[in-house]
CSV table of N, CA and C and ligand atoms in Angstrom, one decimal:
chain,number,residue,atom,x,y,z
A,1,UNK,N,0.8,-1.2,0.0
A,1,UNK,CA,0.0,0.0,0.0
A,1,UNK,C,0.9,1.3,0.0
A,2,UNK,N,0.6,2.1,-0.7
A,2,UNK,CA,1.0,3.3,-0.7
A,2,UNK,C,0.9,4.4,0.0
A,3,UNK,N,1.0,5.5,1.1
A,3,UNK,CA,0.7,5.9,2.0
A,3,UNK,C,0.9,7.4,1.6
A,4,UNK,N,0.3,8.0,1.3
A,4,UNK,CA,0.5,9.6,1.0
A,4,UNK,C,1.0,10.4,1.9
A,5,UNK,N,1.8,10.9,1.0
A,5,UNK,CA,3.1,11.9,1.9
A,5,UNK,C,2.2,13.0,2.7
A,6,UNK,N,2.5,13.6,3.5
A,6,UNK,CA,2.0,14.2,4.0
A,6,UNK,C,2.8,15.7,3.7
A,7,UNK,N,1.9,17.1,3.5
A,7,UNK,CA,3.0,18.1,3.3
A,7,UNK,C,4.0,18.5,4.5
A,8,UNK,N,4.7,18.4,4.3
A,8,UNK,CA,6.0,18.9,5.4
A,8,UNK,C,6.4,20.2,5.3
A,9,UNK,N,6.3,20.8,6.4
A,9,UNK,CA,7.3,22.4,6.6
A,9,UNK,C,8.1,22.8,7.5
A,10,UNK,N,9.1,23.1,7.6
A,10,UNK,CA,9.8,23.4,8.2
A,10,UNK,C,9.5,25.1,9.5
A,11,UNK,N,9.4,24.7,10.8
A,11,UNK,CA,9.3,25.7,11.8
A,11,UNK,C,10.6,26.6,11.7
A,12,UNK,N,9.6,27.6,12.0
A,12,UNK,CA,11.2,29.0,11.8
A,12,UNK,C,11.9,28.8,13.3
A,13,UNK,N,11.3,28.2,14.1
A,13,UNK,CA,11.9,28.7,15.7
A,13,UNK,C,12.7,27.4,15.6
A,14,UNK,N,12.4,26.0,15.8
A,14,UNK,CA,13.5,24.9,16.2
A,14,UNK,C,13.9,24.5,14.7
A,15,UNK,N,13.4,24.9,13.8
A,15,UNK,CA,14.3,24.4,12.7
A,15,UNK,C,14.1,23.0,12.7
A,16,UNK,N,12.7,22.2,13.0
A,16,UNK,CA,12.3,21.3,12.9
A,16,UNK,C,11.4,20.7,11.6
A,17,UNK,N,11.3,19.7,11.1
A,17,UNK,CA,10.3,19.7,10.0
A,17,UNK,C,8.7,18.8,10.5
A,18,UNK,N,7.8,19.6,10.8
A,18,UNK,CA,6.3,18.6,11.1
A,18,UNK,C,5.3,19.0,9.8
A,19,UNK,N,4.7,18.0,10.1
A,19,UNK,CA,3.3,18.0,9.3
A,19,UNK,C,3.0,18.9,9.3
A,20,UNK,N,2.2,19.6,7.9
A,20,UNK,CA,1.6,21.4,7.8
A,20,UNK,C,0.5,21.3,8.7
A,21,UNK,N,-0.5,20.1,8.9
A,21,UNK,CA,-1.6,20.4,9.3
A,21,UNK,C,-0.9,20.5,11.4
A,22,UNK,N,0.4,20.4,11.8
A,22,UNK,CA,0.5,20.5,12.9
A,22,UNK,C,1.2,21.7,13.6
A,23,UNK,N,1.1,23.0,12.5
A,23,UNK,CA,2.1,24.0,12.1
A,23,UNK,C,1.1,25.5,12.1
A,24,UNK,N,1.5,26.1,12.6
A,24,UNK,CA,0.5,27.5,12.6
A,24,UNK,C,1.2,28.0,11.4
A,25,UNK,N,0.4,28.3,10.4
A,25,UNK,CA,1.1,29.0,9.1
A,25,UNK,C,0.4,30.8,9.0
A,26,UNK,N,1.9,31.5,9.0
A,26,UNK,CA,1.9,33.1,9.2
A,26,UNK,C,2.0,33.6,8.4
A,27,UNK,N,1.2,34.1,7.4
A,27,UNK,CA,1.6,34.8,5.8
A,27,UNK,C,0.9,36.9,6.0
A,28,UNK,N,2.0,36.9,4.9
A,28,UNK,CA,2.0,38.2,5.2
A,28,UNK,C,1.3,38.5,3.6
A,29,UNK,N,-0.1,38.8,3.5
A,29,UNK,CA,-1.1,38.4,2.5
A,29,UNK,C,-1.0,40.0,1.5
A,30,UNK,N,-0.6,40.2,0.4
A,30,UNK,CA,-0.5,40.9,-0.3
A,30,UNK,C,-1.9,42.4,0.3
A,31,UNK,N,-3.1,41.6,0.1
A,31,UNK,CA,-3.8,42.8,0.7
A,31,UNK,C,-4.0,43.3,1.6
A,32,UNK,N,-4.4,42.0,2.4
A,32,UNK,CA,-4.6,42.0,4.0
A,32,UNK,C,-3.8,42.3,5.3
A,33,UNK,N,-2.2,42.4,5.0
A,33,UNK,CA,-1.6,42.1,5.6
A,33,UNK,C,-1.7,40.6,6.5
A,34,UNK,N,-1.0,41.0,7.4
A,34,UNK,CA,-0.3,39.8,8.3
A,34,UNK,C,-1.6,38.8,9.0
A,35,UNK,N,-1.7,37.6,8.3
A,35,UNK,CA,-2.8,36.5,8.1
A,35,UNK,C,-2.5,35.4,9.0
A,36,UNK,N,-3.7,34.5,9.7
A,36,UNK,CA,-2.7,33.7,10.8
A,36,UNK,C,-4.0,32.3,9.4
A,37,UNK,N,-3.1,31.0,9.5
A,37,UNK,CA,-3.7,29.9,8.8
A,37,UNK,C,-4.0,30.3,7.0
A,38,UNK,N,-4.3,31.6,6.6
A,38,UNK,CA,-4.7,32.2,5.5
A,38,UNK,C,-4.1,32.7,4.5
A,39,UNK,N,-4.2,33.6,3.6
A,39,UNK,CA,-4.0,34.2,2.6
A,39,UNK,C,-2.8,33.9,1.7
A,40,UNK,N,-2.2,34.9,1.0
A,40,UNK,CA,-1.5,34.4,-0.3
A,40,UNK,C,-0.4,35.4,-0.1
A,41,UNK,N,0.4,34.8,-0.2
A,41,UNK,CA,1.8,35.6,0.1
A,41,UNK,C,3.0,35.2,0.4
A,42,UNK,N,4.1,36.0,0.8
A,42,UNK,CA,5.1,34.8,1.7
A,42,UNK,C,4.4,34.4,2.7
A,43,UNK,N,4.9,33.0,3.3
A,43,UNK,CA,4.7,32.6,4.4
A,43,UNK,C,5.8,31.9,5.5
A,44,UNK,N,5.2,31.7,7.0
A,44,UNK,CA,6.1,31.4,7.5
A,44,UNK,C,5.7,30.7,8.4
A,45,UNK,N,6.0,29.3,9.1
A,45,UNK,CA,5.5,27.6,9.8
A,45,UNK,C,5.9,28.0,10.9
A,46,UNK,N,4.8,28.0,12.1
A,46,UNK,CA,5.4,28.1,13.1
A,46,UNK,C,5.1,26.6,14.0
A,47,UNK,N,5.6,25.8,14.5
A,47,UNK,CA,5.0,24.6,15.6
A,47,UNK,C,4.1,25.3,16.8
A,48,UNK,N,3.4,23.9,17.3
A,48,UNK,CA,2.2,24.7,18.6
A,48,UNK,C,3.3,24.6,19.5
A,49,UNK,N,4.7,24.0,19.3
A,49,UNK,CA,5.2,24.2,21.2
A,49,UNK,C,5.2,24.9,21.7
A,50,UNK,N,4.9,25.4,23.1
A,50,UNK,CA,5.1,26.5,23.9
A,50,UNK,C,6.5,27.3,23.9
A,51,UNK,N,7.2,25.8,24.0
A,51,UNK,CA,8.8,26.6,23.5
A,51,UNK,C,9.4,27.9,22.5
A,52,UNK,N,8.7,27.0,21.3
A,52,UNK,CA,9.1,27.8,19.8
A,52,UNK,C,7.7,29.1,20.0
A,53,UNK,N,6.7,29.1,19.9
A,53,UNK,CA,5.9,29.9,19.9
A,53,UNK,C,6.2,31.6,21.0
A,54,UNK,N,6.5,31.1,22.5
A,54,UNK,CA,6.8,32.1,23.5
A,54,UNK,C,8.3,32.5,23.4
A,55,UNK,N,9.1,31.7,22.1
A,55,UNK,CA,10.4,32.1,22.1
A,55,UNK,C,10.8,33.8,22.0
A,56,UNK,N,11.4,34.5,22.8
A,56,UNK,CA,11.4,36.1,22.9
A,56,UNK,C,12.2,36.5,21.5
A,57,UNK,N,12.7,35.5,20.6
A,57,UNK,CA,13.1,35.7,19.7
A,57,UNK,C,12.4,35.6,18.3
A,58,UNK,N,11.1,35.2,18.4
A,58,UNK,CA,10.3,34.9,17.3
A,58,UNK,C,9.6,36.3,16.5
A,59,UNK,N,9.4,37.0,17.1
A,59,UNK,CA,9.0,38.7,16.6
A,59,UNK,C,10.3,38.6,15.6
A,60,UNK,N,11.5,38.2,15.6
A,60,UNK,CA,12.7,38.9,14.7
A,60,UNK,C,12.6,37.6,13.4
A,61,UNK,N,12.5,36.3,14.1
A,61,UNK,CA,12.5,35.4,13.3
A,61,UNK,C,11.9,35.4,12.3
A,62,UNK,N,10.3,36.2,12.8
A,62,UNK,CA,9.0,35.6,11.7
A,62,UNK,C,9.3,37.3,10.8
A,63,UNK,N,9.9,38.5,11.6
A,63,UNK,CA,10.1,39.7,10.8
A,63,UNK,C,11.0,39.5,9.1
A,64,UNK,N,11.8,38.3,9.7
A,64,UNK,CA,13.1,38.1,9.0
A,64,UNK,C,12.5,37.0,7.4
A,65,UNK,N,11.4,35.7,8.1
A,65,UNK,CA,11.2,35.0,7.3
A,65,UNK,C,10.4,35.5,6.5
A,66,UNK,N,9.6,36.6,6.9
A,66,UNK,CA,8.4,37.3,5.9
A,66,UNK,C,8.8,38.4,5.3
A,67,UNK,N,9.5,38.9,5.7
A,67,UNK,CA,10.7,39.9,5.0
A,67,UNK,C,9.7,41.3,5.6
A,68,UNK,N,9.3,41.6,6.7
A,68,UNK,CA,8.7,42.6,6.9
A,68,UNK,C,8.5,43.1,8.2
A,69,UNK,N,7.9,44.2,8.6
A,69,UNK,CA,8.0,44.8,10.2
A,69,UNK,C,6.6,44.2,11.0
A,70,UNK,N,6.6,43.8,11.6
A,70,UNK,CA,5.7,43.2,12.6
A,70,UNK,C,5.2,44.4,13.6
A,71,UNK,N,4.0,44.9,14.0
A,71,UNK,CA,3.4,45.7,14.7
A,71,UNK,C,3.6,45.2,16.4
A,72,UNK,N,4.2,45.8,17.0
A,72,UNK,CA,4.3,45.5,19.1
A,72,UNK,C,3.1,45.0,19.2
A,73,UNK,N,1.8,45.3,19.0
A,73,UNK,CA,0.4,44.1,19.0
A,73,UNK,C,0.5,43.0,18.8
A,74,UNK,N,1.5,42.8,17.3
A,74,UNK,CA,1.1,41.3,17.0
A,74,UNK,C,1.5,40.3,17.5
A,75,UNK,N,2.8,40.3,18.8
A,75,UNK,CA,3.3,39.3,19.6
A,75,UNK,C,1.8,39.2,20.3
A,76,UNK,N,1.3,39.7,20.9
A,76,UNK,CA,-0.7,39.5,21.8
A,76,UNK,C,-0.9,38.6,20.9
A,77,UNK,N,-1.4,39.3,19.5
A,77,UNK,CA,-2.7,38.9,18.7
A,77,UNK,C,-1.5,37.3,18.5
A,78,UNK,N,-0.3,37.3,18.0
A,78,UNK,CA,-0.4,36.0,17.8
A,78,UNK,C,-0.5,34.7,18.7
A,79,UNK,N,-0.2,35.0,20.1
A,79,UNK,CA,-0.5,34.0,21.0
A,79,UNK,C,-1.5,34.0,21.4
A,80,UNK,N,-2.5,34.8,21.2
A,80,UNK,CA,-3.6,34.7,21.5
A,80,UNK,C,-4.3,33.6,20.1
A,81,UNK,N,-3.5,33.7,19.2
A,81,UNK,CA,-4.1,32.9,18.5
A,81,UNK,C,-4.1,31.3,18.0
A,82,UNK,N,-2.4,31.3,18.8
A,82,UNK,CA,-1.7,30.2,18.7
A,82,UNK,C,-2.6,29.6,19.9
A,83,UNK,N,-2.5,30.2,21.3
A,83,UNK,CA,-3.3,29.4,22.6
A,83,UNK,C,-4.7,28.8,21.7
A,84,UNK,N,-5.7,29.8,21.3
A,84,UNK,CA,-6.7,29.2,20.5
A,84,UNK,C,-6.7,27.9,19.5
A,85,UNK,N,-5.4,28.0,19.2
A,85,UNK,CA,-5.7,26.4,18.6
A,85,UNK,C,-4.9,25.2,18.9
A,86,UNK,N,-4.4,25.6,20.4
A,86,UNK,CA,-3.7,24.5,21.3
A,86,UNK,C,-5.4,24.5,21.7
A,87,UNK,N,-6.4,25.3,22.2
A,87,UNK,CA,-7.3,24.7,22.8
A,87,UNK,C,-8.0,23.9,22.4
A,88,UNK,N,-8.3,23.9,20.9
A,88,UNK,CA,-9.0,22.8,20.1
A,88,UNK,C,-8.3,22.1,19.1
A,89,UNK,N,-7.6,21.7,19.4
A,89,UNK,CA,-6.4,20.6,18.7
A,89,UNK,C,-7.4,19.3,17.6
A,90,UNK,N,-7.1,19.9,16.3
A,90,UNK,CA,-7.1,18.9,14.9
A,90,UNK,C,-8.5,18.7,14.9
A,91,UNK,N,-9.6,19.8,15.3
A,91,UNK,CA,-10.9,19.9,15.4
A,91,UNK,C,-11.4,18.8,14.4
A,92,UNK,N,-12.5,17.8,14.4
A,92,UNK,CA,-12.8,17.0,13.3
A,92,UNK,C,-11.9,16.2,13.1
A,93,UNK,N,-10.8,15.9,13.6
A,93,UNK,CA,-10.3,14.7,13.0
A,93,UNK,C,-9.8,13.8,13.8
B,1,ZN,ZN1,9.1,24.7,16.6
């Protein structure tokens, strides 16, 4: 049996490679700006660990992978968003 690859990405914080569907994906969306799971643009894989997510170094990381300036809010808005989907982990499946 054949077993379908699963898409793989690499986290900007441990430099680890997991499953996309196990990965917060951070794109910086041509219209919308700065998109958490969504839009079209560069993007950048973050893992749910607490480690790599509250790393004090991740504002430079994710500035650096997206090629752009990150607003002092969006460290809040993004753990607030990452907690949100440690709370309901792989909803439906
Ligand atoms: Zn990680």
């Amino acid at each position: 049996m054949i077993r379908q690859n699963p898409v793989m990405r690499i986290c900007i914080s441990c430099r680890k490679t997991y499953d996309r569907k196990n990965l917060i994906k951070i794109t910086k969306d041509h219209k919308q700006g700065i998109l958490f799971q969504n839009g079209m643009g560069r993007s950048a894989y973050i893992c749910k660990s607490k480690k790599c997510y509250s790393d004090s170094k991740i504002k430079k990381k994710l500035q650096k992978a997206l090629k752009t300036s990150l607003e002092t809010e969006f460290i809040d808005i993004f753990e607030k968003e990452i907690t949100s989907y440690n709370d309901y982990p792989n909803k439906g499946i």
